[in-house]
XYZ file of N, CA, C and O in Angstrom:
232
model
N -16.667 17.953 12.224
C -17.034 16.622 11.567
C -16.861 15.935 12.491
O -15.877 15.959 13.711
N -17.640 15.187 12.784
C -17.779 14.102 14.057
C -16.984 12.919 13.470
O -16.724 12.869 12.480
N -17.220 11.843 14.587
C -16.426 10.847 14.789
C -16.715 9.898 13.644
O -16.003 9.102 12.981
N -18.483 9.396 13.689
C -18.645 8.354 13.051
C -18.971 8.943 11.178
O -17.990 8.534 10.715
N -18.601 10.500 10.807
C -18.269 10.813 10.001
C -16.972 10.339 9.155
O -16.486 10.037 8.398
N -15.923 11.031 9.855
C -14.476 10.711 10.285
C -14.155 9.171 9.713
O -13.580 8.830 8.922
N -14.679 8.391 10.671
C -14.136 7.241 10.412
C -15.020 6.170 9.090
O -14.189 5.678 8.634
N -16.226 6.754 8.526
C -16.588 6.011 7.771
C -16.029 6.596 6.309
O -15.856 6.265 5.186
N -15.449 7.967 6.154
C -14.945 8.761 5.535
C -13.418 7.913 5.269
O -12.886 7.751 4.036
N -12.871 7.499 6.333
C -11.794 6.300 6.323
C -11.572 5.216 5.827
O -11.196 4.949 5.163
N -12.638 4.527 6.331
C -13.112 3.417 5.688
C -13.510 3.486 4.266
O -13.315 2.622 3.523
N -14.139 4.735 3.759
C -14.252 4.535 2.247
C -12.938 4.258 1.809
O -12.558 3.560 0.463
N -11.804 5.228 1.840
C -10.489 5.617 1.575
C -9.848 4.483 1.397
O -9.237 4.049 0.460
N -10.420 3.581 2.425
C -8.938 2.260 2.589
C -9.829 1.231 1.349
O -9.352 0.537 1.022
N -11.206 1.174 1.548
C -11.909 0.411 0.891
C -11.157 0.464 -0.556
O -11.003 -0.524 -1.531
N -11.513 1.885 -1.143
C -10.690 1.853 -2.433
C -9.399 1.637 -2.942
O -9.198 1.101 -3.796
N -8.874 2.151 -1.579
C -7.204 1.545 -1.762
C -7.187 0.079 -1.972
O -6.501 -0.331 -2.908
N -8.150 -0.494 -1.416
C -7.924 -1.914 -1.257
C -8.538 -2.730 -2.438
O -8.039 -3.566 -3.233
N -9.529 -1.846 -3.254
C -9.857 -2.485 -4.593
C -9.040 -2.212 -5.643
O -8.942 -3.171 -6.607
N -8.265 -1.301 -5.484
C -7.328 -0.884 -6.437
C -6.193 -1.900 -6.664
O -5.791 -2.448 -7.608
N -5.630 -2.054 -5.527
C -4.543 -3.157 -4.993
C -5.078 -4.734 -5.709
O -4.467 -5.387 -6.413
N -6.351 -4.665 -5.319
C -7.323 -6.322 -6.077
C -7.121 -6.588 -7.345
O -7.101 -7.289 -7.804
N -7.458 -5.328 -7.662
C -7.402 -5.119 -9.630
C -6.061 -5.113 -10.031
O -5.967 -4.965 -11.341
N -5.285 -4.592 -9.324
C -3.929 -4.214 -9.851
C -3.752 -2.937 -10.807
O -3.018 -2.869 -11.139
N -4.725 -1.787 -9.742
C -4.651 -0.792 -10.966
C -3.961 0.300 -9.644
O -4.478 0.688 -8.566
N -2.806 0.802 -9.757
C -2.341 1.990 -8.964
C -2.582 3.007 -8.821
O -2.867 3.416 -7.414
N -3.308 3.376 -10.025
C -3.748 5.169 -10.211
C -5.142 4.729 -8.976
O -5.625 5.936 -8.471
N -6.093 3.503 -8.968
C -6.753 3.921 -7.782
C -6.581 3.625 -6.627
O -7.205 4.277 -5.533
N -5.492 2.892 -6.527
C -5.255 2.774 -5.239
C -4.186 3.899 -4.950
O -4.855 4.464 -3.222
N -3.797 4.570 -5.308
C -3.126 5.902 -4.692
C -4.451 7.043 -4.888
O -4.275 8.061 -3.715
N -5.542 6.902 -5.417
C -6.367 7.770 -5.172
C -6.666 7.872 -3.874
O -7.325 8.495 -2.825
N -6.895 6.702 -3.408
C -7.442 6.072 -2.201
C -6.545 6.678 -0.843
O -7.359 6.643 0.228
N -5.553 6.551 -1.177
C -4.042 7.149 -0.266
C -4.335 8.463 0.014
O -4.762 9.108 0.953
N -4.515 9.178 -1.196
C -4.344 10.472 -1.329
C -5.754 11.275 -0.239
O -5.737 12.238 0.190
N -6.698 10.368 -0.274
C -8.251 10.885 -0.297
C -8.093 10.547 1.359
O -8.539 11.440 1.846
N -7.899 9.516 1.801
C -7.475 9.347 3.562
C -6.473 10.336 3.774
O -6.974 10.529 4.863
N -5.705 10.500 3.433
C -4.702 11.654 3.994
C -5.632 12.708 3.860
O -5.472 13.724 5.070
N -5.971 13.259 3.011
C -7.169 14.715 2.953
C -8.180 14.100 3.833
O -8.042 15.815 4.597
N -8.760 13.262 4.157
C -9.375 13.172 5.135
C -9.268 13.758 6.772
O -9.566 14.333 7.630
N -7.988 12.655 7.041
C -7.224 12.862 7.918
C -6.788 14.818 8.575
O -6.973 15.222 9.154
N -6.330 15.281 7.473
C -5.797 16.614 7.371
C -7.014 17.622 7.485
O -6.702 18.729 8.430
N -8.185 17.333 6.453
C -9.597 18.328 7.185
C -10.139 17.839 8.136
O -10.276 19.120 9.105
N -10.056 16.618 9.109
C -10.404 16.504 10.486
C -9.518 17.322 11.481
O -10.207 17.490 12.413
N -8.199 16.956 11.237
C -7.220 17.669 11.887
C -7.430 19.443 11.971
O -7.761 20.188 13.042
N -7.777 20.005 10.770
C -7.741 21.368 10.568
C -9.158 21.956 11.283
O -9.383 22.898 11.985
N -10.361 21.415 10.998
C -11.455 21.414 11.969
C -11.583 21.298 13.041
O -12.042 22.077 14.377
N -10.742 20.380 13.706
C -10.419 20.180 15.216
C -9.505 21.514 15.572
O -10.231 22.080 16.965
N -8.750 22.115 15.113
C -7.680 22.677 15.769
C -8.522 24.318 15.436
O -8.925 25.259 16.411
N -9.661 24.368 14.741
C -10.340 25.568 14.440
C -11.059 25.697 15.175
O -11.700 26.630 15.816
N -11.904 24.732 15.578
C -12.990 24.178 17.174
C -12.681 24.692 18.455
O -12.985 25.260 19.080
N -11.447 24.261 18.609
C -10.558 24.333 19.868
C -9.210 25.401 20.135
O -9.183 25.486 21.143
N -9.159 25.970 19.025
C -7.844 26.834 18.803
C -6.690 26.117 19.198
O -6.729 25.114 19.889
N -5.691 26.971 18.838
C -4.425 26.279 18.934
C -3.663 26.810 20.567
O -4.136 27.780 20.667
N -3.066 26.489 21.099
C -2.511 26.347 22.541
C -1.709 27.642 22.430
O -1.478 28.429 23.669
N -0.780 28.093 21.191
C 0.527 29.145 21.242
C -0.486 30.345 20.825
O -0.051 31.330 20.536
N -2.071 30.453 20.911
C -2.757 32.179 20.283
C -2.475 32.534 21.322
O -2.489 32.576 22.214
N -2.170 34.060 21.010
C -2.417 35.367 21.641
C -3.455 35.809 22.214
O -4.590 35.546 21.100
N -4.273 36.196 22.904
C -5.487 36.835 23.064
C -5.728 38.177 22.497
O -5.188 38.881 22.339
């Protein structure tokens, strides 16, 4: 995942969360938070898969 995709997806999640807060719907805000955490987790997993972990044995 490149940086542009990562930041656009996070911005979308933040926008969904803010929209949920603005209209007073906690479920929508929670979806935004969970999606944001998911984007960060997937980006981290992809980074680790591309660069390998430091503790791997050859």
